[in-house]
Amino acid sequence: MIQLLIISSLTIGLIGLLRFRSLIVRFILFAYWYPLVPMVLFIFNYPVGRALDIVGRPLYYSYALEAFCFAIVGYAVVVIVIWRFRNECVRLPRFRIGESFRILIVLLLYVLAFIAYPKAFGISASRWNLLPGQWSVVYLAVNVFILLSFRSAKTLSTILHIAILLFVIKGGERVDSIVVLIWYVFFEVKTTEVGYLVERKLSFRLVFILLGIFVIGVGAGLWRSGSTLDFLVLIYSVVAQHTVVDVVHVYFSSFHYVENIGLNHYPLFNEFFGLIPTHPLGGTHSIFNFTNILKSHIPNPGGGLFYSEGVLIFGKIGVVIYSLLYGLLIRFFLTHIRLLSFLFVVFFILQLRIQWYGFLYIYSTVLIVLSLLFFYKGLKLSYNSLN
């Protein structure tokens, strides 16, 4: 009976996201729904691998069903909060720049990619930042301007952009670049509305392309970890993708933590100090980061479903509280999408990063995007005043 209820809730959740017309909203909801799959496999005693099986099963299996129930309720809360947008599609004003200038920005992105992800290009043993600084954040920020200025998939700038994205993904840096690549699948510029990016209609061709991107991402992860690439391994990894299994492990660890140690409000300090760039008490390496707090209790490889932080701060109901906040954030962006087009793109391309690692990943990217936008507007005003 319990198994039937679990499968039914998972299926209803999938049907719920398919009721939305917007591909963007479907993707956001899918990012929330997808980790529920390895949760169910774990509850049903199927092997899912990595820390979830090796470290977690002896420790928190007894909490897994309860954790899943809170997660599915949280998912339902998000769906309910944004339900009014189920018949709407996203339409964004384009960032109008010339093709030559867009090519220059893409070439700048190539340089940033080399600096941000040196290991992906085989030029350093270090995975991130060939030079000191938050270069992966700058890399993402520049992507925002390229995406919003998209006009045609046949232009040289778009071809060059897709090429570097695929190269970065092949190098194992998948989470952000895959979502940037998906943007091109979701949007088009119609000849009758050249000033706007409009969502495409879902088709078999689109589904095939999305599945291809997904498989490429999973394959890149296996390649980076040195795993053998064969059909069965690939299919299994699609169902229980490594990163998703790891972040579910962190989420289940949060239930074990509050049951055995109690609440911990230190992550609130991390959210506050995370608003201050490069502050040592904010960010992923902070002692106040929920992942690091949980790591001191149960070993984990990093990351963690964003509502794991809510569990530490508020207890189990924190899953619902954080899901409500996330639903309201999505609703806010959808309501003011034309005014906040640049920030909406940041929010979209960071979906996997936010949902599977935490809210704090959005702060620095937003700051850099706004800084670059104000800088561009200032240059444009200066140029116009001189002419």
Short mmCIF file of N, CA and C in Angstrom, two decimals, residues 174-312:
data_model
loop_
_atom_site.label_atom_id
_atom_site.label_comp_id
_atom_site.label_asym_id
_atom_site.label_seq_id
_atom_site.Cartn_x
_atom_site.Cartn_y
_atom_site.Cartn_z
N ARG A 174 29.35 20.35 -16.14
CA ARG A 174 28.06 20.18 -16.81
C ARG A 174 26.93 21.05 -16.28
N VAL A 175 26.86 21.20 -14.96
CA VAL A 175 25.65 21.71 -14.32
C VAL A 175 25.14 23.01 -14.93
N ASP A 176 26.02 23.99 -15.09
CA ASP A 176 25.58 25.29 -15.60
C ASP A 176 25.53 25.34 -17.12
N SER A 177 26.55 24.80 -17.78
CA SER A 177 26.64 24.90 -19.23
C SER A 177 25.53 24.12 -19.94
N ILE A 178 25.07 23.03 -19.34
CA ILE A 178 23.96 22.28 -19.93
C ILE A 178 22.70 23.12 -19.96
N VAL A 179 22.44 23.85 -18.90
CA VAL A 179 21.23 24.68 -18.85
C VAL A 179 21.34 25.83 -19.85
N VAL A 180 22.54 26.39 -19.99
CA VAL A 180 22.75 27.44 -20.99
C VAL A 180 22.46 26.88 -22.39
N LEU A 181 22.91 25.68 -22.65
CA LEU A 181 22.67 25.03 -23.94
C LEU A 181 21.18 24.77 -24.16
N ILE A 182 20.49 24.37 -23.12
CA ILE A 182 19.05 24.10 -23.21
C ILE A 182 18.28 25.36 -23.59
N TRP A 183 18.79 26.52 -23.21
CA TRP A 183 18.14 27.79 -23.56
C TRP A 183 17.90 27.88 -25.06
N TYR A 184 18.87 27.48 -25.84
CA TYR A 184 18.74 27.53 -27.30
C TYR A 184 17.66 26.59 -27.81
N VAL A 185 17.42 25.53 -27.09
CA VAL A 185 16.36 24.59 -27.47
C VAL A 185 14.99 25.17 -27.15
N PHE A 186 14.91 25.91 -26.08
CA PHE A 186 13.62 26.44 -25.61
C PHE A 186 13.15 27.68 -26.35
N PHE A 187 14.09 28.51 -26.86
CA PHE A 187 13.71 29.82 -27.39
C PHE A 187 14.02 29.97 -28.87
N GLU A 188 13.25 30.85 -29.48
CA GLU A 188 13.46 31.23 -30.88
C GLU A 188 13.07 32.69 -31.05
N VAL A 189 13.51 33.27 -32.17
CA VAL A 189 13.11 34.64 -32.52
C VAL A 189 12.31 34.55 -33.82
N LYS A 190 11.05 34.92 -33.75
CA LYS A 190 10.20 34.86 -34.94
C LYS A 190 10.42 36.09 -35.82
N THR A 191 10.27 35.90 -37.11
CA THR A 191 10.49 37.01 -38.05
C THR A 191 9.51 38.15 -37.83
N THR A 192 8.36 37.83 -37.25
CA THR A 192 7.35 38.87 -37.00
C THR A 192 7.56 39.59 -35.67
N GLU A 193 8.45 39.03 -34.83
CA GLU A 193 8.72 39.63 -33.52
C GLU A 193 10.22 39.58 -33.23
N VAL A 194 11.00 40.29 -34.00
CA VAL A 194 12.46 40.23 -33.87
C VAL A 194 12.96 40.84 -32.56
N GLY A 195 12.10 41.57 -31.89
CA GLY A 195 12.50 42.21 -30.64
C GLY A 195 12.31 41.32 -29.42
N TYR A 196 11.81 40.09 -29.63
CA TYR A 196 11.50 39.23 -28.49
C TYR A 196 12.00 37.80 -28.69
N LEU A 197 12.37 37.21 -27.58
CA LEU A 197 12.64 35.78 -27.53
C LEU A 197 11.37 35.09 -27.05
N VAL A 198 10.86 34.14 -27.83
CA VAL A 198 9.62 33.46 -27.46
C VAL A 198 9.89 31.96 -27.35
N GLU A 199 9.15 31.32 -26.46
CA GLU A 199 9.33 29.88 -26.26
C GLU A 199 8.82 29.09 -27.47
N ARG A 200 9.55 28.05 -27.79
CA ARG A 200 9.10 27.15 -28.85
C ARG A 200 7.98 26.26 -28.34
N LYS A 201 7.24 25.67 -29.25
CA LYS A 201 6.22 24.68 -28.88
C LYS A 201 6.88 23.31 -28.77
N LEU A 202 6.43 22.55 -27.79
CA LEU A 202 7.00 21.22 -27.57
C LEU A 202 6.69 20.31 -28.76
N SER A 203 7.70 19.59 -29.20
CA SER A 203 7.55 18.67 -30.33
C SER A 203 8.44 17.45 -30.09
N PHE A 204 8.24 16.40 -30.89
CA PHE A 204 9.08 15.20 -30.76
C PHE A 204 10.54 15.54 -31.04
N ARG A 205 10.77 16.44 -31.97
CA ARG A 205 12.13 16.85 -32.30
C ARG A 205 12.80 17.52 -31.10
N LEU A 206 12.02 18.37 -30.42
CA LEU A 206 12.53 19.07 -29.25
C LEU A 206 12.85 18.08 -28.12
N VAL A 207 11.94 17.13 -27.91
CA VAL A 207 12.15 16.12 -26.87
C VAL A 207 13.40 15.30 -27.17
N PHE A 208 13.59 14.95 -28.43
CA PHE A 208 14.75 14.17 -28.84
C PHE A 208 16.05 14.94 -28.57
N ILE A 209 16.05 16.23 -28.88
CA ILE A 209 17.24 17.07 -28.65
C ILE A 209 17.53 17.17 -27.15
N LEU A 210 16.48 17.37 -26.34
CA LEU A 210 16.65 17.50 -24.90
C LEU A 210 17.19 16.20 -24.29
N LEU A 211 16.67 15.07 -24.75
CA LEU A 211 17.18 13.78 -24.28
C LEU A 211 18.65 13.61 -24.65
N GLY A 212 18.99 14.07 -25.86
CA GLY A 212 20.38 14.00 -26.31
C GLY A 212 21.30 14.81 -25.42
N ILE A 213 20.87 16.03 -25.07
CA ILE A 213 21.67 16.89 -24.18
C ILE A 213 21.81 16.25 -22.81
N PHE A 214 20.73 15.66 -22.32
CA PHE A 214 20.73 15.02 -21.01
C PHE A 214 21.72 13.84 -21.00
N VAL A 215 21.67 13.03 -22.04
CA VAL A 215 22.57 11.88 -22.12
C VAL A 215 24.02 12.33 -22.24
N ILE A 216 24.26 13.42 -23.01
CA ILE A 216 25.62 13.97 -23.12
C ILE A 216 26.13 14.40 -21.75
N GLY A 217 25.24 15.05 -20.98
CA GLY A 217 25.63 15.50 -19.63
C GLY A 217 25.97 14.34 -18.72
N VAL A 218 25.14 13.30 -18.75
CA VAL A 218 25.40 12.12 -17.92
C VAL A 218 26.68 11.43 -18.37
N GLY A 219 26.85 11.31 -19.70
CA GLY A 219 28.07 10.69 -20.23
C GLY A 219 29.32 11.46 -19.86
N ALA A 220 29.22 12.80 -19.87
CA ALA A 220 30.37 13.63 -19.49
C ALA A 220 30.76 13.40 -18.03
N GLY A 221 29.74 13.21 -17.18
CA GLY A 221 30.03 12.93 -15.78
C GLY A 221 30.73 11.60 -15.60
N LEU A 222 30.29 10.59 -16.35
CA LEU A 222 30.93 9.27 -16.29
C LEU A 222 32.37 9.35 -16.81
N TRP A 223 32.53 10.13 -17.88
CA TRP A 223 33.86 10.30 -18.47
C TRP A 223 34.81 10.94 -17.48
N ARG A 224 34.32 11.99 -16.78
CA ARG A 224 35.16 12.70 -15.82
C ARG A 224 35.56 11.80 -14.65
N SER A 225 34.63 10.93 -14.22
CA SER A 225 34.93 10.06 -13.07
C SER A 225 35.72 8.83 -13.46
N GLY A 226 35.94 8.65 -14.79
CA GLY A 226 36.72 7.51 -15.25
C GLY A 226 35.94 6.22 -15.35
N SER A 227 34.59 6.29 -15.29
CA SER A 227 33.75 5.10 -15.37
C SER A 227 33.71 4.55 -16.79
N THR A 228 33.43 3.27 -16.91
CA THR A 228 33.30 2.65 -18.22
C THR A 228 32.00 3.10 -18.87
N LEU A 229 32.08 3.52 -20.12
CA LEU A 229 30.90 3.98 -20.84
C LEU A 229 30.31 2.84 -21.67
N ASP A 230 29.20 2.28 -21.21
CA ASP A 230 28.44 1.35 -22.03
C ASP A 230 26.96 1.63 -21.86
N PHE A 231 26.13 0.98 -22.64
CA PHE A 231 24.70 1.32 -22.69
C PHE A 231 24.02 1.14 -21.33
N LEU A 232 24.28 0.01 -20.66
CA LEU A 232 23.61 -0.26 -19.39
C LEU A 232 24.03 0.73 -18.31
N VAL A 233 25.32 1.03 -18.27
CA VAL A 233 25.81 2.01 -17.30
C VAL A 233 25.19 3.38 -17.56
N LEU A 234 25.07 3.74 -18.83
CA LEU A 234 24.49 5.03 -19.20
C LEU A 234 23.03 5.11 -18.78
N ILE A 235 22.25 4.06 -19.07
CA ILE A 235 20.83 4.05 -18.70
C ILE A 235 20.67 4.12 -17.19
N TYR A 236 21.45 3.35 -16.46
CA TYR A 236 21.38 3.37 -15.00
C TYR A 236 21.73 4.74 -14.45
N SER A 237 22.72 5.39 -15.06
CA SER A 237 23.17 6.71 -14.59
C SER A 237 22.14 7.79 -14.89
N VAL A 238 21.33 7.58 -15.93
CA VAL A 238 20.25 8.54 -16.22
C VAL A 238 19.21 8.49 -15.10
N VAL A 239 18.88 7.26 -14.63
CA VAL A 239 17.88 7.10 -13.58
C VAL A 239 18.42 7.56 -12.22
N ALA A 240 19.66 7.20 -11.92
CA ALA A 240 20.28 7.58 -10.65
C ALA A 240 21.57 8.34 -10.94
N GLN A 241 21.41 9.55 -11.46
CA GLN A 241 22.56 10.37 -11.87
C GLN A 241 23.42 10.70 -10.65
N HIS A 242 24.74 10.67 -10.83
CA HIS A 242 25.67 10.78 -9.71
C HIS A 242 25.44 12.03 -8.86
N THR A 243 25.36 13.18 -9.50
CA THR A 243 25.19 14.43 -8.75
C THR A 243 23.90 14.42 -7.96
N VAL A 244 22.82 13.93 -8.58
CA VAL A 244 21.52 13.90 -7.92
C VAL A 244 21.56 12.95 -6.72
N VAL A 245 22.20 11.81 -6.87
CA VAL A 245 22.34 10.87 -5.75
C VAL A 245 23.10 11.52 -4.60
N ASP A 246 24.14 12.28 -4.92
CA ASP A 246 24.93 12.94 -3.88
C ASP A 246 24.12 13.99 -3.13
N VAL A 247 23.33 14.79 -3.85
CA VAL A 247 22.57 15.85 -3.18
C VAL A 247 21.41 15.27 -2.36
N VAL A 248 20.87 14.14 -2.79
CA VAL A 248 19.85 13.46 -1.99
C VAL A 248 20.48 12.92 -0.70
N HIS A 249 21.71 12.43 -0.80
CA HIS A 249 22.44 11.96 0.39
C HIS A 249 22.55 13.09 1.42
N VAL A 250 22.88 14.28 0.97
CA VAL A 250 23.00 15.41 1.88
C VAL A 250 21.65 15.74 2.50
N TYR A 251 20.59 15.67 1.70
CA TYR A 251 19.23 15.94 2.22
C TYR A 251 18.85 14.93 3.29
N PHE A 252 19.04 13.64 3.02
CA PHE A 252 18.73 12.63 4.03
C PHE A 252 19.59 12.81 5.28
N SER A 253 20.83 13.27 5.09
CA SER A 253 21.72 13.52 6.23
C SER A 253 21.15 14.60 7.15
N SER A 254 20.44 15.57 6.56
CA SER A 254 19.87 16.66 7.37
C SER A 254 18.81 16.13 8.32
N PHE A 255 18.06 15.10 7.90
CA PHE A 255 17.06 14.50 8.79
C PHE A 255 17.76 13.75 9.93
N HIS A 256 18.83 13.05 9.60
CA HIS A 256 19.59 12.35 10.64
C HIS A 256 20.19 13.36 11.63
N TYR A 257 20.61 14.49 11.11
CA TYR A 257 21.23 15.53 11.96
C TYR A 257 20.22 16.09 12.97
N VAL A 258 19.04 16.52 12.49
CA VAL A 258 18.08 17.14 13.41
C VAL A 258 17.49 16.12 14.38
N GLU A 259 17.44 14.84 13.97
CA GLU A 259 16.94 13.81 14.87
C GLU A 259 17.92 13.49 15.98
N ASN A 260 19.21 13.60 15.70
CA ASN A 260 20.23 13.17 16.66
C ASN A 260 20.97 14.32 17.34
N ILE A 261 20.99 15.49 16.69
CA ILE A 261 21.72 16.63 17.27
C ILE A 261 20.78 17.79 17.57
N GLY A 262 19.86 18.07 16.65
CA GLY A 262 18.93 19.18 16.84
C GLY A 262 19.07 20.22 15.75
N LEU A 263 18.42 21.35 15.93
CA LEU A 263 18.44 22.42 14.93
C LEU A 263 19.80 23.13 14.94
N ASN A 264 20.09 23.78 13.83
CA ASN A 264 21.32 24.56 13.72
C ASN A 264 21.03 25.79 12.87
N HIS A 265 21.15 26.96 13.47
CA HIS A 265 20.79 28.20 12.78
C HIS A 265 21.98 28.89 12.11
N TYR A 266 23.15 28.28 12.18
CA TYR A 266 24.33 28.89 11.57
C TYR A 266 24.19 29.14 10.06
N PRO A 267 23.46 28.29 9.30
CA PRO A 267 23.31 28.58 7.87
C PRO A 267 22.72 29.95 7.56
N LEU A 268 21.98 30.53 8.52
CA LEU A 268 21.45 31.88 8.31
C LEU A 268 22.59 32.89 8.19
N PHE A 269 23.66 32.69 8.97
CA PHE A 269 24.83 33.55 8.86
C PHE A 269 25.47 33.42 7.48
N ASN A 270 25.48 32.21 6.96
CA ASN A 270 26.05 31.99 5.64
C ASN A 270 25.27 32.73 4.57
N GLU A 271 23.94 32.71 4.66
CA GLU A 271 23.10 33.43 3.69
C GLU A 271 23.36 34.93 3.78
N PHE A 272 23.56 35.44 5.01
CA PHE A 272 23.81 36.88 5.19
C PHE A 272 25.18 37.27 4.65
N PHE A 273 26.22 36.57 5.10
CA PHE A 273 27.57 36.90 4.67
C PHE A 273 27.81 36.57 3.20
N GLY A 274 26.98 35.66 2.66
CA GLY A 274 27.08 35.33 1.24
C GLY A 274 26.70 36.50 0.34
N LEU A 275 25.98 37.47 0.89
CA LEU A 275 25.62 38.67 0.13
C LEU A 275 26.81 39.61 -0.04
N ILE A 276 27.85 39.39 0.77
CA ILE A 276 29.05 40.23 0.71
C ILE A 276 30.11 39.49 -0.08
N PRO A 277 30.46 39.95 -1.27
CA PRO A 277 31.42 39.22 -2.12
C PRO A 277 32.73 38.91 -1.41
N THR A 278 33.21 37.69 -1.56
CA THR A 278 34.49 37.18 -1.05
C THR A 278 34.60 37.17 0.48
N HIS A 279 33.47 37.40 1.18
CA HIS A 279 33.54 37.36 2.64
C HIS A 279 33.84 35.93 3.10
N PRO A 280 34.82 35.76 4.00
CA PRO A 280 35.22 34.40 4.41
C PRO A 280 34.14 33.61 5.14
N LEU A 281 33.16 34.29 5.72
CA LEU A 281 32.11 33.61 6.47
C LEU A 281 30.87 33.33 5.60
N GLY A 282 30.97 33.66 4.31
CA GLY A 282 29.87 33.38 3.39
C GLY A 282 30.36 32.58 2.20
N GLY A 283 29.47 31.80 1.61
CA GLY A 283 29.84 31.04 0.42
C GLY A 283 29.96 29.55 0.69
N THR A 284 30.38 28.82 -0.34
CA THR A 284 30.41 27.36 -0.26
C THR A 284 31.46 26.83 0.72
N HIS A 285 32.51 27.62 0.96
CA HIS A 285 33.59 27.14 1.84
C HIS A 285 33.42 27.63 3.28
N SER A 286 32.35 28.34 3.54
CA SER A 286 32.12 28.87 4.88
C SER A 286 31.83 27.76 5.88
N ILE A 287 32.26 27.97 7.10
CA ILE A 287 31.95 27.00 8.16
C ILE A 287 30.45 27.00 8.47
N PHE A 288 29.75 28.05 8.01
CA PHE A 288 28.32 28.14 8.25
C PHE A 288 27.49 27.55 7.11
N ASN A 289 28.15 27.09 6.07
CA ASN A 289 27.43 26.47 4.96
C ASN A 289 26.79 25.15 5.41
N PHE A 290 25.52 24.95 5.05
CA PHE A 290 24.81 23.76 5.55
C PHE A 290 25.48 22.46 5.13
N THR A 291 26.09 22.45 3.93
CA THR A 291 26.77 21.24 3.47
C THR A 291 27.96 20.91 4.36
N ASN A 292 28.71 21.93 4.75
CA ASN A 292 29.88 21.71 5.60
C ASN A 292 29.48 21.31 7.02
N ILE A 293 28.39 21.88 7.49
CA ILE A 293 27.89 21.50 8.82
C ILE A 293 27.49 20.02 8.82
N LEU A 294 26.78 19.60 7.77
CA LEU A 294 26.36 18.20 7.68
C LEU A 294 27.55 17.28 7.44
N LYS A 295 28.56 17.78 6.73
CA LYS A 295 29.76 16.97 6.45
C LYS A 295 30.50 16.61 7.73
N SER A 296 30.44 17.49 8.72
CA SER A 296 31.08 17.20 10.00
C SER A 296 30.32 16.13 10.78
N HIS A 297 29.09 15.87 10.36
CA HIS A 297 28.25 14.87 11.02
C HIS A 297 28.26 13.55 10.25
N ILE A 298 28.01 13.63 8.94
CA ILE A 298 28.06 12.47 8.04
C ILE A 298 28.83 12.91 6.79
N PRO A 299 29.89 12.22 6.40
CA PRO A 299 30.68 12.63 5.23
C PRO A 299 29.82 12.77 3.98
N ASN A 300 30.11 13.82 3.20
CA ASN A 300 29.40 14.01 1.92
C ASN A 300 30.35 14.64 0.91
N PRO A 301 30.07 14.47 -0.39
CA PRO A 301 30.95 15.02 -1.43
C PRO A 301 30.68 16.48 -1.76
N GLY A 302 29.70 17.10 -1.08
CA GLY A 302 29.35 18.50 -1.36
C GLY A 302 27.96 18.63 -1.93
N GLY A 303 27.51 19.89 -2.04
CA GLY A 303 26.18 20.14 -2.58
C GLY A 303 25.09 19.83 -1.58
N GLY A 304 23.90 19.55 -2.10
CA GLY A 304 22.75 19.26 -1.22
C GLY A 304 21.51 19.98 -1.70
N LEU A 305 20.38 19.30 -1.72
CA LEU A 305 19.12 19.93 -2.11
C LEU A 305 18.89 21.19 -1.28
N PHE A 306 18.45 22.26 -1.92
CA PHE A 306 18.41 23.57 -1.27
C PHE A 306 17.60 23.56 0.02
N TYR A 307 16.56 22.72 0.08
CA TYR A 307 15.73 22.72 1.28
C TYR A 307 16.36 21.92 2.43
N SER A 308 17.52 21.31 2.19
CA SER A 308 18.26 20.68 3.30
C SER A 308 18.65 21.74 4.33
N GLU A 309 18.97 22.93 3.84
CA GLU A 309 19.30 24.03 4.74
C GLU A 309 18.10 24.38 5.61
N GLY A 310 16.91 24.36 5.01
CA GLY A 310 15.69 24.63 5.76
C GLY A 310 15.47 23.63 6.88
N VAL A 311 15.85 22.37 6.66
CA VAL A 311 15.69 21.35 7.69
C VAL A 311 16.57 21.67 8.89
N LEU A 312 17.82 22.10 8.63
CA LEU A 312 18.72 22.45 9.73
C LEU A 312 18.19 23.63 10.54
#
